[in-house]
CSV table of C-alpha atoms in Angstrom, one decimal:
chain,number,residue,atom,x,y,z
A,158,MET,CA,12.3,34.9,36.3
A,159,GLY,CA,10.6,31.0,36.5
A,160,MET,CA,11.0,30.5,32.6
A,161,TRP,CA,14.8,30.9,33.5
A,162,ALA,CA,15.2,29.2,36.7
A,163,SER,CA,13.5,26.3,35.3
A,164,LEU,CA,16.7,26.2,33.3
A,165,ASP,CA,19.3,26.8,35.7
A,166,ALA,CA,17.3,23.7,37.5
A,167,MET,CA,17.4,21.2,34.4
A,168,TRP,CA,21.6,22.3,34.2
A,169,GLU,CA,22.0,21.2,38.5
A,170,MET,CA,21.0,18.0,36.7
A,171,PRO,CA,22.8,14.8,36.6
A,172,ALA,CA,24.3,15.5,33.1
A,173,GLU,CA,22.6,11.8,31.7
A,174,LYS,CA,19.2,13.4,32.9
A,175,ARG,CA,19.9,16.2,30.9
A,176,ILE,CA,20.6,14.4,27.9
A,177,PHE,CA,17.8,11.9,28.4
A,178,GLY,CA,15.4,15.5,28.8
A,179,ALA,CA,17.3,16.9,25.6
A,180,VAL,CA,16.6,14.2,23.3
A,181,LEU,CA,13.0,13.7,24.9
A,182,LEU,CA,12.2,17.3,24.4
A,183,PHE,CA,13.5,17.1,20.6
A,184,SER,CA,11.6,13.9,19.6
A,185,TRP,CA,8.8,15.3,20.9
A,186,THR,CA,9.4,18.7,19.6
A,187,VAL,CA,9.9,17.1,15.6
A,188,TYR,CA,7.3,14.8,16.2
A,189,LEU,CA,4.7,18.4,16.8
A,190,TRP,CA,6.3,20.1,13.8
A,191,GLU,CA,5.8,17.0,11.7
A,192,THR,CA,2.0,16.6,12.5
A,193,PHE,CA,2.3,20.6,11.6
A,194,LEU,CA,3.7,20.3,8.5
A,195,ALA,CA,1.5,17.4,7.7
A,196,GLN,CA,-0.3,18.1,4.3
A,197,ARG,CA,-3.8,17.5,5.6
A,198,GLN,CA,-3.3,20.1,8.8
A,199,LEU,CA,-1.8,22.7,6.8
A,200,ILE,CA,-5.4,22.2,4.9
A,201,LEU,CA,-7.3,22.6,8.1
A,202,LEU,CA,-5.5,25.7,9.0
A,203,PHE,CA,-6.2,27.6,6.0
A,204,GLY,CA,-9.4,27.1,5.1
A,205,GLY,CA,-8.2,24.5,2.0
A,206,ILE,CA,-11.4,22.8,1.9
A,207,PRO,CA,-14.1,25.7,1.7
A,208,TYR,CA,-11.7,27.2,-0.9
A,209,LEU,CA,-10.9,24.3,-3.1
A,210,TRP,CA,-15.1,23.5,-3.2
A,211,ARG,CA,-15.5,27.4,-3.9
A,212,LEU,CA,-12.9,27.6,-6.5
A,213,SER,CA,-14.5,23.7,-8.4
A,214,GLY,CA,-17.4,26.0,-8.2
A,215,GLN,CA,-16.2,28.7,-10.0
A,216,PHE,CA,-14.8,26.2,-12.5
A,217,CYS,CA,-18.3,24.8,-13.0
A,218,GLY,CA,-19.6,28.4,-13.2
A,219,TYR,CA,-18.0,29.1,-16.3
A,220,ALA,CA,-19.1,26.0,-17.5
A,221,GLY,CA,-22.2,27.0,-17.4
A,222,PHE,CA,-23.1,24.9,-14.5
A,223,GLY,CA,-24.8,26.8,-11.5
A,224,PRO,CA,-25.0,25.1,-7.9
A,225,GLU,CA,-28.1,22.8,-8.2
A,226,TYR,CA,-25.2,20.3,-10.3
A,227,GLU,CA,-24.1,19.1,-7.1
A,228,VAL,CA,-22.7,16.3,-8.4
A,229,THR,CA,-20.4,18.1,-11.1
A,230,GLN,CA,-19.2,20.2,-9.0
A,231,SER,CA,-17.9,17.5,-6.8
A,232,LEU,CA,-15.9,15.9,-9.5
A,233,VAL,CA,-14.1,19.3,-10.1
A,234,PHE,CA,-13.4,19.7,-6.3
A,235,LEU,CA,-11.8,15.6,-6.7
A,236,LEU,CA,-10.0,16.4,-10.1
A,237,LEU,CA,-8.3,19.3,-8.3
A,238,ALA,CA,-7.5,17.6,-4.4
A,239,THR,CA,-6.2,14.8,-6.7
A,240,LEU,CA,-3.8,17.0,-8.5
A,241,PHE,CA,-2.6,18.7,-5.7
A,242,SER,CA,-2.3,15.7,-3.7
A,243,ALA,CA,-0.2,14.8,-6.9
A,244,LEU,CA,2.0,18.0,-7.3
A,245,THR,CA,2.9,18.6,-3.6
A,246,GLY,CA,4.0,14.9,-3.7
A,247,LEU,CA,6.1,15.2,-5.9
A,248,PRO,CA,8.6,16.4,-4.9
A,249,TRP,CA,9.1,13.8,-2.0
A,250,SER,CA,8.0,11.4,-4.6
A,251,LEU,CA,11.3,12.0,-6.4
A,252,TYR,CA,13.3,12.3,-3.5
A,253,ASN,CA,12.8,9.2,-2.1
A,254,THR,CA,13.4,7.3,-5.7
A,255,PHE,CA,16.6,9.2,-6.9
A,256,VAL,CA,17.9,10.1,-3.8
A,257,ILE,CA,17.2,7.4,-1.4
A,258,GLU,CA,16.3,4.4,-2.9
A,259,GLU,CA,19.2,5.6,-5.3
A,260,LYS,CA,21.8,5.6,-2.5
A,261,HIS,CA,21.3,2.2,-1.5
A,262,GLY,CA,20.9,0.7,-4.8
A,263,PHE,CA,17.3,-0.1,-5.5
A,264,ASN,CA,16.2,2.6,-8.3
A,265,GLN,CA,16.4,1.4,-11.4
A,266,GLN,CA,14.0,4.3,-13.5
A,267,THR,CA,15.3,7.2,-15.4
A,268,LEU,CA,13.5,10.7,-14.7
A,269,GLY,CA,11.7,10.1,-18.0
A,270,PHE,CA,10.2,7.0,-16.7
A,271,PHE,CA,9.3,7.7,-13.6
A,272,MET,CA,7.6,10.8,-15.0
A,273,LYS,CA,5.6,9.0,-17.6
A,274,ASP,CA,4.6,6.8,-14.9
A,275,ALA,CA,3.3,9.0,-13.1
A,276,ILE,CA,1.2,10.8,-15.7
A,277,LYS,CA,-0.2,7.4,-16.7
A,278,LYS,CA,-1.1,6.5,-12.6
A,279,PHE,CA,-2.8,10.1,-12.5
A,280,VAL,CA,-5.2,9.3,-15.8
A,281,VAL,CA,-5.9,5.6,-14.7
A,282,THR,CA,-7.1,6.9,-11.4
A,283,GLN,CA,-9.1,9.7,-12.2
A,284,CYS,CA,-10.4,7.1,-15.4
A,285,ILE,CA,-12.1,5.1,-12.2
A,286,LEU,CA,-12.0,7.9,-9.5
A,287,LEU,CA,-14.3,10.0,-11.0
A,288,PRO,CA,-16.9,7.6,-13.0
A,289,VAL,CA,-17.9,5.3,-9.8
A,290,SER,CA,-17.2,8.5,-7.4
A,291,SER,CA,-20.5,10.4,-9.5
A,292,LEU,CA,-22.4,7.1,-9.1
A,293,LEU,CA,-22.2,7.0,-5.5
A,294,LEU,CA,-22.6,10.4,-5.0
A,295,TYR,CA,-25.7,9.8,-6.8
A,296,ILE,CA,-26.7,6.7,-5.2
A,297,ILE,CA,-26.8,8.3,-2.1
A,298,LYS,CA,-28.7,11.3,-3.5
A,299,ILE,CA,-31.4,9.6,-4.4
A,300,GLY,CA,-31.4,6.6,-1.9
A,301,GLY,CA,-33.5,8.0,0.5
A,302,ASP,CA,-33.6,6.3,4.3
A,303,TYR,CA,-31.7,3.6,3.5
A,304,PHE,CA,-29.2,5.1,0.7
A,305,PHE,CA,-26.0,3.4,3.2
A,306,ILE,CA,-27.3,0.5,2.5
A,307,TYR,CA,-27.3,1.1,-1.5
A,308,ALA,CA,-23.6,2.8,-1.0
A,309,TRP,CA,-22.1,-0.1,0.7
A,310,LEU,CA,-23.3,-2.6,-1.9
A,311,PHE,CA,-22.2,-0.1,-5.1
A,312,THR,CA,-18.9,0.2,-3.2
A,313,LEU,CA,-19.0,-4.2,-2.7
A,314,VAL,CA,-19.4,-4.6,-6.0
A,315,VAL,CA,-16.4,-1.9,-7.2
A,316,SER,CA,-14.3,-3.7,-5.6
A,317,LEU,CA,-14.8,-6.8,-6.5
A,318,VAL,CA,-15.1,-5.6,-10.0
A,319,LEU,CA,-11.4,-4.2,-9.2
A,320,VAL,CA,-9.8,-7.0,-7.8
A,321,THR,CA,-10.8,-8.9,-10.5
A,322,ILE,CA,-9.8,-6.8,-13.9
A,323,TYR,CA,-6.5,-5.5,-12.0
A,324,ALA,CA,-4.1,-7.9,-13.0
A,325,ASP,CA,-5.3,-8.5,-16.8
A,326,TYR,CA,-6.4,-4.7,-17.7
A,327,ILE,CA,-5.1,-2.6,-15.3
A,328,ALA,CA,-1.0,-3.4,-14.5
A,329,PRO,CA,0.0,-4.7,-17.4
A,330,LEU,CA,-0.5,-0.6,-18.4
A,331,PHE,CA,2.4,-0.1,-16.0
A,332,ASP,CA,4.4,-3.9,-15.9
A,333,LYS,CA,5.2,-6.7,-19.0
A,334,PHE,CA,3.5,-9.8,-17.6
A,335,THR,CA,4.8,-12.4,-19.4
A,336,PRO,CA,4.2,-16.1,-19.0
A,337,LEU,CA,6.8,-18.6,-16.8
A,338,PRO,CA,8.5,-20.5,-19.2
A,339,GLU,CA,8.0,-24.5,-19.0
A,340,GLY,CA,10.7,-26.2,-16.8
A,341,LYS,CA,11.4,-27.8,-13.8
A,342,LEU,CA,10.1,-24.5,-11.4
A,343,LYS,CA,6.7,-24.1,-13.6
A,344,GLN,CA,6.1,-28.2,-13.1
A,345,GLU,CA,7.2,-27.3,-9.4
A,346,ILE,CA,4.6,-24.7,-8.6
A,347,GLU,CA,1.7,-26.9,-10.2
A,348,VAL,CA,2.3,-30.1,-8.7
A,349,MET,CA,2.4,-27.7,-5.2
A,350,ALA,CA,-0.8,-26.0,-6.3
A,351,LYS,CA,-2.4,-29.5,-7.3
A,352,SER,CA,-1.6,-31.1,-3.7
A,353,ILE,CA,-3.7,-28.8,-2.0
A,354,ASP,CA,-6.1,-28.1,-4.8
A,355,PHE,CA,-5.5,-24.2,-5.3
A,356,PRO,CA,-7.0,-24.1,-8.5
A,357,LEU,CA,-4.5,-22.1,-10.5
A,358,THR,CA,-4.7,-22.0,-14.2
A,359,LYS,CA,-1.5,-19.7,-15.1
A,360,VAL,CA,2.0,-18.3,-13.9
A,361,TYR,CA,3.0,-15.2,-14.9
A,362,VAL,CA,6.5,-13.3,-14.3
A,363,VAL,CA,6.2,-9.3,-14.2
A,364,GLU,CA,9.0,-7.3,-15.4
A,365,GLY,CA,9.4,-5.4,-12.1
A,366,SER,CA,13.3,-5.0,-12.3
A,367,LYS,CA,12.8,-1.8,-14.8
A,368,ARG,CA,11.3,0.3,-11.2
A,369,SER,CA,13.2,-1.5,-8.3
A,370,SER,CA,15.0,-4.7,-7.3
A,371,HIS,CA,12.5,-4.9,-4.7
A,372,SER,CA,10.6,-8.2,-5.5
A,373,ASN,CA,7.5,-9.8,-4.5
A,374,ALA,CA,5.0,-12.7,-5.3
A,375,TYR,CA,1.2,-13.1,-5.0
A,376,PHE,CA,-1.5,-14.6,-6.7
A,377,TYR,CA,-5.5,-13.3,-7.5
A,378,GLY,CA,-8.7,-14.3,-8.9
A,379,PHE,CA,-11.9,-15.5,-8.0
A,380,PHE,CA,-13.7,-19.0,-7.9
A,381,LYS,CA,-11.7,-21.5,-10.5
A,382,ASN,CA,-9.5,-19.1,-12.4
A,383,LYS,CA,-6.5,-18.5,-9.7
A,384,ARG,CA,-3.3,-17.3,-11.2
A,385,ILE,CA,-0.1,-16.6,-9.9
A,386,VAL,CA,2.8,-13.7,-10.4
A,387,LEU,CA,6.8,-13.7,-9.5
A,388,PHE,CA,8.2,-10.7,-9.5
A,389,ASP,CA,10.9,-11.0,-12.0
A,390,THR,CA,14.0,-10.1,-9.2
A,391,LEU,CA,12.2,-12.9,-6.7
A,392,LEU,CA,14.1,-15.5,-9.5
A,393,GLU,CA,17.5,-15.7,-9.6
A,394,GLU,CA,17.8,-17.3,-12.6
A,395,TYR,CA,15.4,-14.8,-14.6
A,396,SER,CA,16.2,-11.9,-12.9
A,397,VAL,CA,17.2,-8.8,-15.3
A,398,LEU,CA,19.5,-7.6,-12.8
A,399,ASN,CA,21.6,-10.7,-12.5
A,400,LYS,CA,22.3,-11.1,-16.3
A,401,ASP,CA,26.1,-9.8,-16.7
A,402,ILE,CA,26.6,-12.0,-14.2
A,403,GLN,CA,25.4,-14.4,-15.7
A,404,GLU,CA,26.7,-13.8,-18.7
A,405,GLU,CA,30.2,-13.7,-16.7
A,406,SER,CA,29.7,-17.1,-15.3
A,407,GLY,CA,28.7,-18.5,-18.5
A,408,MET,CA,25.0,-18.8,-18.4
A,409,GLU,CA,22.5,-17.8,-20.5
A,410,PRO,CA,20.2,-15.1,-19.1
A,411,ARG,CA,16.6,-16.3,-19.0
A,412,ASN,CA,14.6,-13.5,-20.2
A,413,ASP,CA,12.0,-12.9,-23.7
A,414,GLY,CA,14.7,-10.7,-25.1
A,415,GLU,CA,12.8,-7.7,-24.5
A,416,GLY,CA,13.4,-7.1,-20.9
A,417,ASP,CA,16.1,-4.9,-21.5
A,418,SER,CA,13.9,-1.6,-22.3
A,419,GLU,CA,15.9,1.0,-22.5
A,420,GLU,CA,14.5,2.9,-19.8
A,421,ILE,CA,16.7,0.7,-17.7
A,422,LYS,CA,19.5,1.4,-16.2
A,423,ALA,CA,22.5,-1.0,-16.2
A,424,LYS,CA,22.8,-1.1,-12.6
A,425,VAL,CA,23.5,-4.8,-11.5
A,426,LYS,CA,25.1,-5.8,-8.6
A,427,ASN,CA,28.0,-7.1,-7.2
A,428,LYS,CA,26.0,-10.2,-6.1
A,429,LYS,CA,23.4,-12.5,-7.4
A,430,GLN,CA,19.7,-10.8,-6.9
A,431,GLY,CA,16.6,-13.4,-5.8
A,432,CYS,CA,16.0,-16.9,-4.9
A,433,LYS,CA,17.2,-20.3,-5.8
A,434,ASN,CA,13.8,-22.4,-7.1
A,435,GLU,CA,13.8,-24.2,-4.0
A,436,GLU,CA,13.3,-21.3,-2.3
A,437,VAL,CA,10.8,-19.8,-4.6
A,438,LEU,CA,8.6,-22.7,-4.0
A,439,ALA,CA,9.0,-22.0,-0.1
A,440,VAL,CA,7.8,-18.5,-0.9
A,441,LEU,CA,5.1,-19.6,-2.9
A,442,GLY,CA,3.9,-22.3,0.0
A,443,HIS,CA,3.5,-19.3,2.1
A,444,GLU,CA,1.1,-17.4,0.0
A,445,LEU,CA,-1.2,-20.2,-0.9
A,446,GLY,CA,-1.1,-20.6,2.7
A,447,HIS,CA,-3.0,-17.5,3.3
A,448,TRP,CA,-5.7,-19.0,0.9
A,449,LYS,CA,-5.9,-22.5,2.1
A,450,LEU,CA,-6.1,-20.9,5.8
A,451,GLY,CA,-9.0,-18.5,4.0
A,452,HIS,CA,-7.0,-15.0,4.9
A,453,THR,CA,-7.9,-13.7,2.2
A,454,VAL,CA,-11.3,-14.5,2.4
A,455,LYS,CA,-11.4,-13.3,6.2
A,456,ASN,CA,-9.7,-9.8,5.3
A,457,ILE,CA,-12.7,-9.1,2.7
A,458,VAL,CA,-14.8,-9.8,5.3
A,459,ILE,CA,-13.6,-7.9,7.8
A,460,SER,CA,-13.3,-4.7,5.3
A,461,GLN,CA,-16.9,-4.9,4.2
A,462,MET,CA,-18.0,-5.7,7.9
A,463,ASN,CA,-16.2,-2.0,8.4
A,464,SER,CA,-17.4,-0.8,4.8
A,465,PHE,CA,-21.2,-1.2,6.0
A,466,LEU,CA,-20.8,0.1,9.7
A,467,CYS,CA,-19.0,3.6,8.7
A,468,PHE,CA,-21.7,4.4,6.0
A,469,PHE,CA,-24.3,3.5,8.5
A,470,LEU,CA,-22.5,6.0,10.7
A,471,PHE,CA,-22.5,7.9,8.2
A,472,ALA,CA,-26.1,8.5,7.4
A,473,VAL,CA,-26.5,9.0,11.5
A,474,LEU,CA,-24.3,12.0,11.0
A,475,ILE,CA,-24.5,13.6,7.6
A,476,GLY,CA,-27.7,15.8,8.8
A,477,ARG,CA,-25.0,17.6,11.7
A,478,LYS,CA,-25.2,20.8,10.1
A,479,GLU,CA,-22.2,21.7,12.7
A,480,LEU,CA,-20.0,19.0,11.2
A,481,PHE,CA,-20.2,20.8,8.6
A,482,ALA,CA,-19.9,24.3,10.1
A,483,ALA,CA,-16.7,23.2,11.8
A,484,PHE,CA,-14.6,23.0,8.4
A,485,GLY,CA,-15.7,26.1,7.0
A,486,PHE,CA,-19.2,25.0,5.5
A,487,TYR,CA,-22.2,27.5,6.9
A,488,ASP,CA,-24.2,27.6,3.9
A,489,SER,CA,-24.4,24.5,1.9
A,490,GLN,CA,-24.1,20.6,3.3
A,491,PRO,CA,-22.4,19.0,0.2
A,492,THR,CA,-22.4,15.5,0.0
A,493,LEU,CA,-19.2,15.3,-1.2
A,494,ILE,CA,-17.4,17.1,1.9
A,495,GLY,CA,-19.7,15.2,4.3
A,496,LEU,CA,-18.5,12.2,3.1
A,497,LEU,CA,-14.5,13.3,3.4
A,498,ILE,CA,-15.3,15.0,6.9
A,499,ILE,CA,-17.0,12.1,8.6
A,500,PHE,CA,-14.9,9.6,6.9
A,501,GLN,CA,-11.0,10.9,7.0
A,502,PHE,CA,-11.1,13.3,10.0
A,503,ILE,CA,-14.5,12.3,12.4
A,504,PHE,CA,-13.5,8.8,12.3
A,505,SER,CA,-10.1,9.1,12.6
A,506,PRO,CA,-9.7,7.8,16.2
A,507,TYR,CA,-11.1,5.0,15.2
A,508,ASN,CA,-9.7,4.2,12.1
A,509,GLU,CA,-6.6,4.5,13.9
A,510,VAL,CA,-7.8,2.1,15.9
A,511,LEU,CA,-9.0,-0.2,13.4
A,512,SER,CA,-5.6,-0.1,11.7
A,513,PHE,CA,-3.5,-1.6,14.7
A,514,GLY,CA,-6.1,-4.1,15.2
A,515,LEU,CA,-5.9,-5.0,11.3
A,516,THR,CA,-1.9,-5.1,11.9
A,517,VAL,CA,-1.9,-7.3,14.5
A,518,LEU,CA,-4.3,-10.0,13.0
A,519,SER,CA,-1.6,-9.6,9.6
A,520,ARG,CA,1.3,-10.3,11.9
A,521,ARG,CA,-1.0,-13.3,12.9
A,522,PHE,CA,-1.9,-14.6,9.4
A,523,GLU,CA,1.8,-14.1,8.6
A,524,PHE,CA,2.9,-16.7,11.5
A,525,GLN,CA,0.2,-19.2,10.5
A,526,ALA,CA,1.0,-19.1,6.3
A,527,ASP,CA,4.6,-19.4,7.7
A,528,ALA,CA,3.4,-22.6,9.2
A,529,PHE,CA,1.5,-24.2,6.4
A,530,ALA,CA,4.8,-23.9,4.3
A,531,LYS,CA,6.3,-25.9,7.3
A,532,LYS,CA,4.0,-28.5,6.6
A,533,LEU,CA,4.8,-28.7,3.4
A,534,GLY,CA,7.9,-29.7,3.8
A,535,LYS,CA,9.7,-26.3,3.0
A,536,ALA,CA,10.7,-24.9,6.6
A,537,LYS,CA,14.5,-25.0,5.3
A,538,ASP,CA,14.3,-23.3,2.3
A,539,LEU,CA,11.4,-20.6,3.7
A,540,TYR,CA,14.0,-19.7,6.2
A,541,SER,CA,17.1,-19.3,4.0
A,542,ALA,CA,14.6,-17.6,1.5
A,543,LEU,CA,13.6,-14.8,4.5
A,544,ILE,CA,17.1,-14.3,5.1
A,545,LYS,CA,18.1,-13.6,1.7
A,546,LEU,CA,14.9,-11.5,0.6
A,547,ASN,CA,15.7,-9.8,3.8
A,548,LYS,CA,19.1,-8.8,2.6
A,549,ASP,CA,17.8,-8.1,-1.2
A,550,ASN,CA,15.9,-5.4,0.2
A,551,LEU,CA,18.6,-4.4,3.0
A,552,GLY,CA,16.1,-5.2,5.8
A,553,PHE,CA,17.7,-4.6,9.4
A,554,PRO,CA,16.3,-7.7,11.0
A,555,VAL,CA,16.0,-6.5,15.1
A,556,SER,CA,13.3,-4.4,15.9
A,557,ASP,CA,11.3,-2.9,18.6
A,558,TRP,CA,8.8,-4.6,19.8
A,559,LEU,CA,6.6,-2.0,20.7
A,560,PHE,CA,6.9,-0.2,17.4
A,561,SER,CA,6.8,-2.9,14.9
A,562,MET,CA,3.6,-4.2,17.3
A,563,TRP,CA,2.2,-1.1,15.8
A,564,HIS,CA,3.5,-0.4,12.6
A,565,TYR,CA,5.3,-3.7,11.3
A,566,SER,CA,2.4,-5.9,9.2
A,567,HIS,CA,4.7,-8.2,9.1
A,568,PRO,CA,6.3,-9.9,12.2
A,569,PRO,CA,10.7,-8.5,12.1
A,570,LEU,CA,12.4,-11.8,10.6
A,571,LEU,CA,14.3,-13.0,13.9
A,572,GLU,CA,10.8,-13.6,14.9
A,573,ARG,CA,9.7,-15.5,11.9
A,574,LEU,CA,13.2,-17.5,11.9
A,575,GLN,CA,12.5,-18.3,15.4
A,576,ALA,CA,9.0,-19.9,14.2
A,577,LEU,CA,10.8,-21.7,11.4
A,578,LYS,CA,14.1,-23.2,13.8
A,579,ASN,CA,12.9,-25.6,16.3
A,580,SER,CA,11.2,-27.2,13.3
A,581,LYS,CA,13.0,-26.7,10.0
A,582,GLN,CA,14.5,-29.5,8.5
A,583,ASP,CA,18.3,-30.7,8.5
């Protein structure tokens, strides 16, 4: 009777309150349902972690490795876990690429290219993950009371090595990088880099158009060996997606003849994609501002401070048997499982707070980089470039301030334009 009385009282409320209440109830229902369906929640609910650990132990047993080979069992566990994650995430990735991205004209992949790319990513990930994990577990095992210091130093070295080799040895496995042809754009990039003492050695164009029409630009490298990478979709005169339009207007497309991979679909938009040279320079002025203002170094320092703190807390908590028992490990306390439980689950509230703090900091860095580009005299071109890139990527310029404050690492478009507008060049 109490429930029905509550329903009757609700129906007696004014229509606007009933609508608001129904929308609020539906939103919370969807949120709770999606949370329940999250892969992590399902794995916890059905005891997936201890089951996968036992399964990995069985595989090791078939190969003649007993329980004393914990590191070997941990590697089998990682392989099975990442395989499970890849397979369960594949349908959603397919839907995102071939339904959502396709619907809005971004997808340039064929199904064959997509699957080949996914397999390649999985293999490369295992080639890095398994050796690094085995060494990390070994260091924790033999490190004694101060293992957290050695583990942190090891992860620091690994991260720096990966950053160093990624663009030269890993990224080319998936994308084609070609030097930016000699010309006015390259000369102006070199002049701008020299004006702020940026130690530029090479400028590359990456053939991002074979996957998507989204665009990007970034720099990489340590010390005196900096390199700039531009997506071909960022360059109006270089993008493969503008080929048909350029041919119709009598312009020669700027590519090396190999960009027209057979795996790229002929999906050319009715408008030109990318930015003019002046706008590209403005975007690069923003990116170089991150370097000049020390944003990259600051992010590395923050990341490593957080990493050290997490390893220290892990050292404090790893001996607590009740943590393992809470996740179904009553008879053993595997080191890898301890890392998983503590870093992914116990630290999850801290990780949320840290993520919000980094989001706020990232937005501040973006405003500072825009201001740096403005000081280089690029305010007008950056203003138009931001509008053009937002339009190319079908971004919605208006965002709820609370939602964007929590989720967006970059400020909403209108906020960035307003910051540039007051001193925008005429």
